[in-house]
Amino acid sequence: MSTAILTGQPVPGSSIEGDLRSLGFDVRVASDAADAETLLAQVPGEERVAVVDARFVGHLHALRLGLTDPRFPLAAISGAVTAQPAGRQALTRAMARESSAGGGTTVAVDSLADRIVTALDTEQAGVHHPELGSLVAAVPTDPQTRNEARQAVADVDDEAVRLKSAVKSRDGFFTTHFISPYSRYIARWCARRGLTPNQVTTASLLTALIAAGSAATGTRAGFIAAGVLLIASFVLDCVDGQIARYSLQYSTLGAWLDATFDRAKEYAYYAGLALGAARGGDDVWALALGAMILQTCRHVVDFSFNEANHDATANTSPTAALSDKLDSVGWTVWIRRMIVLPIGERWAMIAILTAATTPRITFYALLIGCAFAATYTTAGRVLRSLTRKAQRTDRAAQALADLADSGALAQLLARFLPSRLPALAPVLAAIGAVSVVLAAWIDGPGWSAVVCGAVYVLLSADAVSHPLKGALDWLIPPFFRAAEYCTVLVLAAKSDVNGALPAAFGLVAAVAYHHYDTVYRIRGNAGASPAWLVRAIGGHEGRTLLVTVLAAALTASQFTVALTALAVAVALVVLFESIRFWVSSGAPAVHDEGEPA
């Protein structure tokens, strides 16, 4: 429920009351500032409330952007201001001051809404001022300016502006040129029929799961159907965000579903391809798991780098300056976006290769493409970090510590192993990661891998024993992810028994879900995963050591059963806590624009 308080003298022929009601507001009219203050006090505290000048002239979509976006506690455009419950107290204070200053006289001489916004901005209350572009929002003070404003409204098609703004301003080449030109119209069709972004997100997931099932048949017809359905799923994946932007239906749950389902769809499809290949006598589970690990580690690099630098001060770099210059040259922008193999290009490649070739060729191409993209982006970010003058904040250090996912073992050891050389923390993490993976590769499921697993625990604890504010400390979480995932992959492959690699795929998928969930909590300013959850599932170092012990102590078939049981246990715990949190979360409403990767 929302309430709009109209202030000032109404203008004959004005559509403002009807416009506000079409946006879901219950309209009340105030005769003066004191009356507006009284009406504001009568609106229940849990409702959105808006104060709007009765003389407002502008596009309906300008009002929509200014008054209905759920992401901002306070928002305003010319002649209108709104507050959600979180911003209600600030609005009430500003209204009281302006009412007192006005002495209870009529507010027709100026705009009460604009005076309130000025007061809120003065006290730095965090008022959101949306970019309106060519949209009109004005409070004319005389007939001539009113006629001019009305003519400006007539000259701009706000529906065309609204439809254009439904598409991301920054997206990949394939999405921009092959999906968005028509998906925006599908989004409008869905919005006009009351379909929500979450419903379309769910439809996209179901379509991708059917695609995975088609690939799992192992037939040429199944592979062709899988490729077509995967593209259809991606179209729906674009549509859900476009509905959110078109109708401003942003939500915490929606952001989580959109981001999480993207990963679930892609990795379920990998599993479907592996099952389909197995039906044809080709075992590509190692390739499927390798593709999932590489893609997840790519994302961790993105997340860690962004969290380490998004609020850093003096955040300058010659490399970043060069990148900005390249972005000013049109054709380089598209090339640079394509070579990182974002989700549109990646899914298009997977779909085409699935339909035209074999799962093995599809995975080879995917691994080569993702490896090149990962090398390109990581090298650029390392270079930026080494040439950048930046002071990283305590918040950034805490975010990296949360992304590290250190369990009870590392936390306990970190108290007794204070790092004397914090600058070497990424090196220690890298050495630990390489040692445990290399031992698993050379000795297989043997006790040397257990010893190196213990060394990995010690080095990882030392790496996080200080605030992660170093230039390259953002590499620590990716090193930990690579160590854990690759250890599971290598030990499962070395066990050389049917079912080990699928079980390893399941375990890595469950753990990766936990790591993605942590990222989305941090992005939504909702804090990281609770400490009890991290301790319950062992932390990255505890799980890595446990897997090496299980591989050494059990037979190959028993190890497969243990991996399966561990995958189920981790999945149940993290899914339960994740669903509980996001369904009941009080985090700010968002929609994950994210990176095009």
XYZ file of C-alpha atoms in Angstrom:
597
model
C 0.000 0.000 0.000
C 1.283 3.483 -0.880
C -0.028 6.958 -0.156
C 0.646 10.167 -2.103
C 0.026 13.592 -0.564
C -0.710 16.249 -3.173
C 0.314 19.756 -2.150
C -0.317 23.125 -3.745
C -3.135 24.448 -5.857
C -4.549 21.893 -8.334
C -4.359 22.858 -11.996
C -7.409 22.375 -14.230
C -6.866 19.540 -16.690
C -3.966 18.046 -14.745
C -3.641 14.259 -14.855
C -1.455 13.992 -11.783
C -4.072 12.363 -9.550
C -4.883 9.731 -12.157
C -1.193 9.109 -12.822
C -0.485 8.547 -9.130
C -3.418 6.183 -8.774
C -2.256 4.226 -11.830
C 1.041 3.739 -10.001
C -0.753 2.293 -6.990
C -0.948 5.357 -4.745
C -3.899 6.320 -2.594
C -4.084 10.089 -3.208
C -4.798 12.597 -0.448
C -4.899 16.367 -1.000
C -3.316 18.836 1.438
C -4.481 22.439 1.555
C -1.212 23.741 3.011
C 2.071 22.619 4.569
C 0.559 22.085 8.001
C -2.194 19.949 6.496
C 0.426 17.951 4.583
C 2.302 17.324 7.839
C -0.901 16.112 9.478
C -1.698 13.782 6.581
C 1.861 12.429 6.650
C 1.503 11.563 10.333
C -1.690 9.616 9.542
C 0.002 7.320 7.025
C 1.022 4.015 8.684
C 4.759 3.721 9.183
C 5.048 0.502 7.166
C 3.687 2.176 3.992
C 5.521 4.016 1.242
C 4.539 7.683 1.223
C 5.098 10.391 -1.384
C 4.742 14.161 -1.339
C 3.923 15.512 -4.797
C 3.326 19.048 -6.039
C -0.141 19.276 -7.590
C 1.289 21.384 -10.425
C 3.627 18.603 -11.564
C 3.936 18.149 -15.309
C 5.896 15.225 -16.658
C 5.934 11.736 -18.020
C 4.290 8.910 -16.171
C 7.535 6.940 -16.373
C 9.383 9.825 -14.713
C 6.967 9.524 -11.796
C 7.431 5.761 -11.811
C 11.209 6.096 -11.635
C 11.035 8.742 -8.938
C 8.373 7.235 -6.713
C 8.165 3.442 -7.062
C 11.704 2.039 -7.211
C 11.944 -0.313 -4.181
C 15.745 -0.178 -3.956
C 15.996 3.268 -2.365
C 14.625 4.412 1.031
C 14.407 7.996 -0.240
C 14.036 9.141 -3.853
C 13.010 12.315 -5.613
C 12.464 14.054 -8.923
C 11.460 17.641 -9.509
C 8.180 18.237 -7.681
C 7.997 14.833 -5.972
C 9.705 12.968 -3.137
C 9.038 9.530 -1.697
C 10.087 7.554 1.347
C 9.920 3.885 2.197
C 9.691 2.874 5.866
C 13.492 3.032 6.208
C 13.490 6.670 5.088
C 10.269 7.728 6.773
C 11.892 9.325 9.826
C 14.098 11.586 7.705
C 11.105 12.644 5.582
C 9.026 13.413 8.667
C 11.790 15.599 10.131
C 12.215 17.507 6.873
C 8.451 17.974 6.534
C 8.207 19.305 10.094
C 10.957 21.854 9.467
C 9.446 23.057 6.216
C 5.945 23.232 7.714
C 7.250 25.300 10.611
C 9.217 27.561 8.269
C 6.139 28.078 6.124
C 4.076 29.126 9.109
C 1.133 27.085 7.957
C 0.535 29.281 4.916
C -0.442 27.928 1.535
C 2.387 26.313 -0.375
C 1.230 27.539 -3.773
C 4.040 30.126 -3.848
C 6.688 27.383 -4.201
C 7.078 23.625 -4.140
C 6.924 21.977 -0.731
C 8.210 18.722 -2.228
C 11.304 20.458 -3.620
C 11.940 22.257 -0.319
C 11.784 18.889 1.471
C 14.269 17.393 -0.983
C 16.639 20.345 -0.455
C 16.434 19.816 3.295
C 17.081 16.083 2.939
C 20.052 16.687 0.656
C 21.434 19.258 3.104
C 21.462 16.701 5.903
C 22.894 14.089 3.494
C 19.989 11.715 3.979
C 20.894 9.709 0.881
C 18.131 10.771 -1.515
C 18.258 8.914 -4.828
C 17.851 11.161 -7.870
C 17.158 8.906 -10.892
C 18.594 9.758 -14.287
C 15.603 10.825 -16.383
C 17.366 11.491 -19.678
C 14.816 12.870 -22.116
C 11.900 12.320 -19.731
C 10.204 15.447 -18.393
C 9.576 16.222 -14.717
C 8.856 19.841 -13.848
C 6.755 22.162 -11.671
C 5.780 25.096 -13.921
C 4.996 28.350 -12.141
C 3.084 30.115 -14.922
C 0.868 29.211 -17.893
C 3.628 29.733 -20.479
C 6.129 27.380 -18.824
C 3.317 24.891 -18.214
C 2.448 24.842 -21.910
C 6.136 24.429 -22.774
C 6.448 21.533 -20.335
C 3.349 19.865 -21.742
C 4.725 20.218 -25.258
C 8.025 18.663 -24.111
C 6.052 15.746 -22.690
C 4.224 15.292 -25.981
C 7.501 15.369 -27.928
C 9.005 12.388 -26.069
C 7.519 8.886 -26.127
C 8.021 7.741 -22.545
C 7.054 4.163 -23.426
C 9.920 4.022 -25.937
C 12.273 5.367 -23.265
C 10.960 2.836 -20.763
C 11.396 -0.019 -23.222
C 14.948 1.036 -24.061
C 15.908 1.361 -20.388
C 14.726 -2.215 -19.782
C 17.925 -3.411 -21.491
C 21.242 -3.348 -19.634
C 23.383 -0.376 -20.556
C 26.451 -2.666 -20.613
C 26.171 -6.161 -21.994
C 27.947 -8.642 -24.220
C 27.963 -8.535 -28.025
C 25.764 -11.592 -28.514
C 23.206 -10.432 -25.958
C 23.136 -6.865 -27.269
C 22.780 -7.725 -30.957
C 21.073 -11.127 -31.018
C 18.830 -11.202 -27.922
C 17.922 -7.731 -26.635
C 16.431 -6.380 -29.890
C 13.416 -8.671 -29.404
C 13.612 -9.846 -25.773
C 12.587 -6.388 -24.524
C 9.241 -6.814 -26.279
C 8.788 -10.214 -24.676
C 9.533 -8.537 -21.332
C 6.863 -5.897 -21.946
C 4.358 -8.559 -22.985
C 5.054 -10.486 -19.787
C 4.863 -7.374 -17.589
C 1.520 -6.322 -19.061
C 0.102 -9.745 -18.240
C 1.240 -9.631 -14.653
C 4.137 -12.061 -14.931
C 6.880 -11.315 -12.412
C 10.651 -11.503 -12.939
C 10.839 -14.404 -10.484
C 8.311 -16.412 -12.479
C 10.305 -15.891 -15.675
C 13.541 -16.718 -13.835
C 11.981 -20.003 -12.742
C 10.802 -20.693 -16.304
C 14.357 -20.096 -17.500
C 15.673 -22.615 -14.970
C 13.107 -25.233 -15.974
C 13.923 -24.734 -19.651
C 17.638 -25.193 -18.961
C 16.972 -28.340 -16.926
C 14.926 -29.755 -19.815
C 17.849 -28.858 -22.094
C 20.200 -30.755 -19.776
C 17.818 -33.704 -19.837
C 17.751 -33.615 -23.622
C 21.548 -33.622 -23.750
C 21.600 -36.549 -21.333
C 19.781 -38.730 -23.876
C 23.021 -38.954 -25.849
C 21.211 -38.855 -29.207
C 21.787 -36.379 -32.015
C 18.161 -35.257 -31.805
C 18.598 -34.779 -28.066
C 21.745 -32.700 -28.576
C 20.014 -30.490 -31.152
C 17.022 -29.995 -28.871
C 19.385 -29.233 -25.987
C 21.121 -26.494 -27.954
C 17.838 -24.866 -28.958
C 16.457 -25.062 -25.429
C 19.640 -23.619 -23.933
C 19.300 -20.540 -26.138
C 15.614 -20.294 -25.186
C 16.614 -20.450 -21.534
C 19.098 -17.629 -22.073
C 16.441 -15.492 -23.760
C 14.224 -15.956 -20.705
C 17.219 -15.189 -18.497
C 17.506 -11.820 -20.229
C 13.764 -11.239 -20.072
C 13.532 -11.572 -16.285
C 15.956 -8.699 -15.715
C 14.272 -6.638 -18.412
C 10.905 -7.086 -16.710
C 12.485 -5.937 -13.445
C 13.865 -2.799 -15.088
C 10.740 -2.180 -17.190
C 8.331 -2.352 -14.257
C 10.804 -1.634 -11.395
C 10.067 -4.998 -9.781
C 13.340 -5.306 -7.909
C 13.677 -7.593 -4.908
C 16.316 -9.259 -2.776
C 14.872 -12.692 -3.526
C 14.753 -11.931 -7.243
C 18.414 -10.897 -7.340
C 19.410 -14.107 -5.567
C 17.287 -16.307 -7.825
C 18.586 -14.646 -10.976
C 22.243 -14.987 -9.992
C 22.007 -18.447 -8.422
C 19.912 -19.980 -11.176
C 22.426 -18.844 -13.804
C 25.074 -21.014 -12.175
C 22.660 -23.890 -11.554
C 21.542 -23.888 -15.204
C 25.028 -23.881 -16.644
C 26.431 -26.545 -14.348
C 23.371 -28.772 -14.679
C 23.865 -28.554 -18.434
C 27.483 -29.657 -18.037
C 26.235 -32.701 -16.112
C 23.657 -33.418 -18.825
C 26.353 -33.324 -21.504
C 28.536 -35.689 -19.461
C 25.648 -38.121 -19.015
C 24.847 -37.970 -22.721
C 28.476 -38.635 -23.625
C 28.566 -41.610 -21.231
C 25.570 -43.124 -23.034
C 27.669 -43.035 -26.177
C 30.645 -44.649 -24.472
C 32.695 -41.477 -23.932
C 33.590 -40.523 -20.332
C 33.936 -36.724 -20.149
C 33.107 -36.221 -16.461
C 36.620 -34.929 -15.784
C 36.170 -32.338 -18.537
C 32.744 -31.347 -17.179
C 34.128 -30.925 -13.668
C 37.151 -29.065 -15.033
C 34.864 -26.662 -16.901
C 32.838 -26.026 -13.751
C 35.988 -25.429 -11.695
C 37.490 -23.076 -14.257
C 34.287 -21.081 -14.619
C 33.789 -20.819 -10.858
C 37.380 -19.729 -10.272
C 36.947 -17.078 -12.980
C 33.983 -15.682 -11.111
C 35.860 -15.745 -7.803
C 38.625 -13.680 -9.395
C 35.990 -11.165 -10.534
C 34.290 -11.036 -7.157
C 37.489 -10.773 -5.099
C 39.022 -8.060 -7.267
C 35.846 -5.997 -7.245
C 35.358 -6.303 -3.497
C 38.984 -5.372 -2.847
C 38.814 -2.234 -4.984
C 35.272 -0.896 -5.256
C 35.608 1.424 -2.225
C 39.400 1.851 -2.238
C 40.692 5.424 -1.978
C 43.280 6.886 -4.390
C 42.247 4.055 -6.669
C 44.278 4.980 -9.757
C 46.329 2.935 -12.173
C 48.002 3.538 -15.574
C 46.549 0.213 -16.697
C 43.038 1.350 -15.761
C 43.619 4.645 -17.592
C 44.661 2.734 -20.711
C 41.556 0.565 -20.423
C 39.382 3.674 -20.246
C 41.054 5.024 -23.388
C 40.410 1.774 -25.228
C 36.763 1.910 -24.158
C 36.452 5.238 -25.952
C 37.176 3.443 -29.254
C 33.940 1.724 -30.225
C 35.196 -1.472 -31.859
C 37.644 -2.282 -29.057
C 34.818 -2.328 -26.534
C 33.053 -5.204 -28.291
C 36.254 -7.172 -28.858
C 37.268 -6.855 -25.219
C 33.828 -7.916 -24.073
C 33.768 -10.918 -26.400
C 37.217 -12.307 -25.572
C 36.308 -12.682 -21.893
C 33.591 -15.095 -23.052
C 30.621 -13.604 -21.165
C 27.517 -15.642 -20.530
C 25.833 -14.803 -23.854
C 28.810 -15.768 -25.998
C 29.559 -18.756 -23.784
C 26.053 -20.188 -23.911
C 25.769 -19.555 -27.649
C 29.025 -21.423 -28.222
C 27.928 -24.307 -25.989
C 24.525 -24.528 -27.690
C 25.927 -24.508 -31.233
C 28.670 -27.015 -30.474
C 26.237 -29.291 -28.637
C 23.933 -29.394 -31.642
C 26.668 -29.747 -34.255
C 29.466 -31.747 -32.602
C 30.061 -33.967 -29.559
C 30.161 -33.270 -25.810
C 33.935 -33.829 -25.773
C 34.527 -31.211 -28.467
C 32.121 -28.869 -26.667
C 34.051 -29.178 -23.409
C 37.434 -28.802 -25.135
C 36.286 -25.566 -26.754
C 34.784 -24.362 -23.491
C 37.950 -25.094 -21.516
C 40.202 -23.423 -24.071
C 37.960 -20.351 -24.315
C 37.517 -19.983 -20.571
C 41.230 -20.554 -19.923
C 42.141 -17.779 -22.347
C 39.530 -15.450 -20.860
C 40.691 -16.223 -17.324
C 44.324 -15.576 -18.241
C 43.450 -12.301 -19.950
C 41.294 -10.898 -17.150
C 43.482 -12.116 -14.279
C 46.695 -10.815 -15.847
C 45.090 -7.426 -16.408
C 43.881 -7.234 -12.826
C 47.232 -8.287 -11.406
C 48.889 -5.567 -13.502
C 46.368 -3.019 -12.306
C 46.935 -4.021 -8.698
C 50.709 -3.756 -8.961
C 50.593 -0.313 -10.611
C 47.670 1.045 -8.602
C 47.988 3.475 -5.735
C 45.125 2.499 -3.483
C 44.296 2.392 0.201
C 41.956 -0.501 0.864
C 39.317 -0.211 3.540
C 38.457 -2.382 6.511
C 35.243 -3.334 4.736
C 37.198 -4.612 1.733
C 39.515 -6.612 3.984
C 36.536 -8.160 5.754
C 34.879 -9.018 2.446
C 38.029 -10.834 1.303
C 38.222 -12.669 4.616
C 34.609 -13.762 4.177
C 35.283 -14.868 0.596
C 38.271 -16.879 1.822
C 35.820 -19.196 3.628
C 38.310 -20.164 6.341
C 36.985 -22.739 8.785
C 37.727 -23.522 12.419
C 41.151 -25.049 11.689
C 42.485 -21.989 9.871
C 40.938 -19.572 12.330
C 42.456 -21.393 15.296
C 45.910 -21.688 13.742
C 45.852 -18.050 12.608
C 45.839 -17.001 16.266
C 49.135 -18.782 16.880
C 50.736 -18.130 13.507
C 50.739 -14.352 13.081
C 52.211 -13.595 9.692
C 55.452 -11.688 9.933
C 55.448 -10.908 6.231
C 51.892 -9.925 5.205
C 53.099 -9.096 1.680
C 53.784 -12.809 1.153
C 50.229 -13.891 2.013
C 49.190 -14.524 -1.642
C 52.457 -16.412 -2.196
C 51.780 -18.624 0.833
C 48.263 -19.328 -0.413
C 49.588 -20.196 -3.869
C 52.316 -22.476 -2.500
C 49.800 -24.311 -0.324
C 47.384 -24.721 -3.227
C 50.031 -26.005 -5.650
C 51.519 -28.402 -3.090
C 48.293 -30.219 -2.246
C 47.105 -30.456 -5.870
C 50.538 -31.562 -7.093
C 50.812 -34.218 -4.375
C 47.386 -35.566 -5.322
C 48.427 -35.625 -8.972
C 51.762 -37.385 -8.396
C 50.888 -39.796 -5.590
C 47.122 -40.098 -6.104
C 45.056 -41.165 -3.096
C 48.124 -41.578 -0.848
C 49.379 -40.263 2.468
C 51.737 -37.756 0.844
C 48.607 -35.888 -0.293
C 47.443 -35.903 3.337
C 50.751 -34.417 4.471
C 50.543 -31.729 1.809
C 46.916 -31.183 2.818
C 48.130 -30.460 6.345
C 50.769 -28.092 4.965
C 48.005 -26.400 2.972
C 46.013 -25.895 6.188
C 49.016 -24.250 7.889
C 49.886 -21.988 4.965
C 46.284 -20.950 4.361
C 45.934 -20.073 8.049
C 49.108 -17.975 7.876
C 47.846 -16.238 4.732
C 44.693 -14.951 6.467
C 46.283 -14.152 9.826
C 46.386 -10.417 9.017
C 43.914 -7.942 7.452
C 43.801 -8.613 3.713
C 44.708 -5.130 2.484
C 47.725 -5.962 0.327
C 47.861 -5.165 -3.370
C 47.416 -8.820 -4.381
C 45.525 -10.167 -1.373
C 42.411 -10.445 -3.535
C 44.097 -13.477 -5.148
C 43.867 -15.459 -1.897
C 40.191 -16.566 -2.254
C 40.735 -17.738 -5.875
C 43.815 -19.714 -4.799
C 41.772 -21.392 -2.063
C 38.955 -22.239 -4.491
C 41.375 -23.719 -7.016
C 43.131 -25.771 -4.328
C 39.961 -27.314 -2.934
C 38.176 -27.962 -6.216
C 41.217 -29.287 -8.073
C 42.169 -31.589 -5.199
C 38.730 -33.169 -5.359
C 38.957 -33.479 -9.155
C 42.433 -35.041 -9.180
C 41.778 -37.509 -6.359
C 38.492 -38.613 -7.941
C 40.156 -39.060 -11.325
C 43.083 -40.962 -9.780
C 40.745 -43.338 -7.933
C 39.862 -44.748 -11.364
C 36.478 -46.149 -10.377
C 33.053 -45.624 -11.936
C 31.053 -42.982 -10.130
C 33.962 -41.168 -8.484
C 33.998 -38.229 -10.880
C 30.204 -37.723 -10.864
C 30.363 -37.783 -7.037
C 33.202 -35.251 -7.151
C 31.119 -33.122 -9.535
C 28.286 -33.145 -7.001
C 30.576 -32.197 -4.114
C 32.211 -29.308 -5.975
C 28.776 -28.102 -7.122
C 27.499 -28.051 -3.523
C 30.561 -26.220 -2.223
C 30.545 -23.791 -5.159
C 26.912 -22.986 -4.384
C 27.999 -22.019 -0.856
C 30.742 -19.789 -2.240
C 28.414 -18.079 -4.715
C 25.847 -17.594 -1.970
C 28.475 -15.843 0.148
C 29.239 -13.497 -2.748
C 25.596 -12.579 -3.271
C 25.108 -11.885 0.432
C 28.068 -9.514 0.403
C 26.835 -7.844 -2.788
C 23.423 -7.308 -1.231
C 25.000 -5.704 1.865
C 23.486 -8.507 3.898
C 26.720 -9.752 5.454
C 28.533 -12.995 4.771
C 27.407 -16.532 5.540
C 27.010 -17.111 9.305
C 30.055 -18.404 11.166
C 28.206 -21.545 12.304
C 27.590 -22.535 8.692
C 31.246 -22.126 7.711
C 32.305 -24.163 10.742
C 29.650 -26.824 10.123
C 30.872 -27.552 6.604
C 34.529 -27.350 7.593
C 35.842 -24.325 5.734
C 37.903 -24.730 2.571
C 40.950 -26.053 4.422
C 38.988 -28.546 6.505
C 37.182 -29.998 3.500
C 40.410 -30.228 1.475
C 42.227 -32.067 4.268
C 39.220 -34.346 4.838
C 39.078 -35.346 1.175
C 42.793 -36.240 1.139
C 42.351 -38.344 4.306
C 39.314 -40.151 2.880
C 41.149 -40.874 -0.362
C 44.124 -42.315 1.497
C 42.214 -44.300 4.117
C 39.430 -45.807 1.991
C 39.248 -48.069 -1.008
C 38.308 -46.491 -4.331
C 34.678 -47.623 -4.100
C 34.425 -46.511 -0.469
C 35.947 -43.148 -1.407
C 33.228 -42.700 -4.026
C 30.538 -43.387 -1.429
C 32.228 -40.950 0.973
C 32.345 -38.206 -1.676
C 28.663 -38.765 -2.418
C 27.716 -38.619 1.267
C 29.809 -35.483 1.778
C 28.206 -33.836 -1.269
C 24.702 -34.592 0.016
C 25.516 -33.367 3.535
C 27.064 -30.088 2.353
C 24.237 -29.487 -0.133
C 21.517 -30.018 2.467
C 23.109 -27.700 5.019
C 23.975 -24.853 2.651
C 20.692 -25.018 0.746
C 18.640 -24.979 3.926
C 20.462 -21.967 5.335
C 20.555 -20.139 1.993
C 16.839 -20.554 1.288
C 15.954 -19.630 4.865
C 18.047 -16.473 4.654
C 16.944 -15.170 1.277
C 13.258 -15.867 1.747
C 13.235 -14.016 5.081
C 16.022 -11.541 4.341
C 15.679 -7.887 5.231
C 18.459 -6.968 2.814
C 17.880 -3.990 0.495
C 15.925 -4.728 -2.672
C 18.312 -5.139 -5.580
C 18.523 -6.646 -9.018
C 21.867 -8.116 -9.934
C 23.135 -6.241 -12.979
C 26.422 -8.000 -12.412
C 29.139 -8.495 -14.972
C 28.286 -9.781 -18.440
C 30.334 -12.899 -17.587
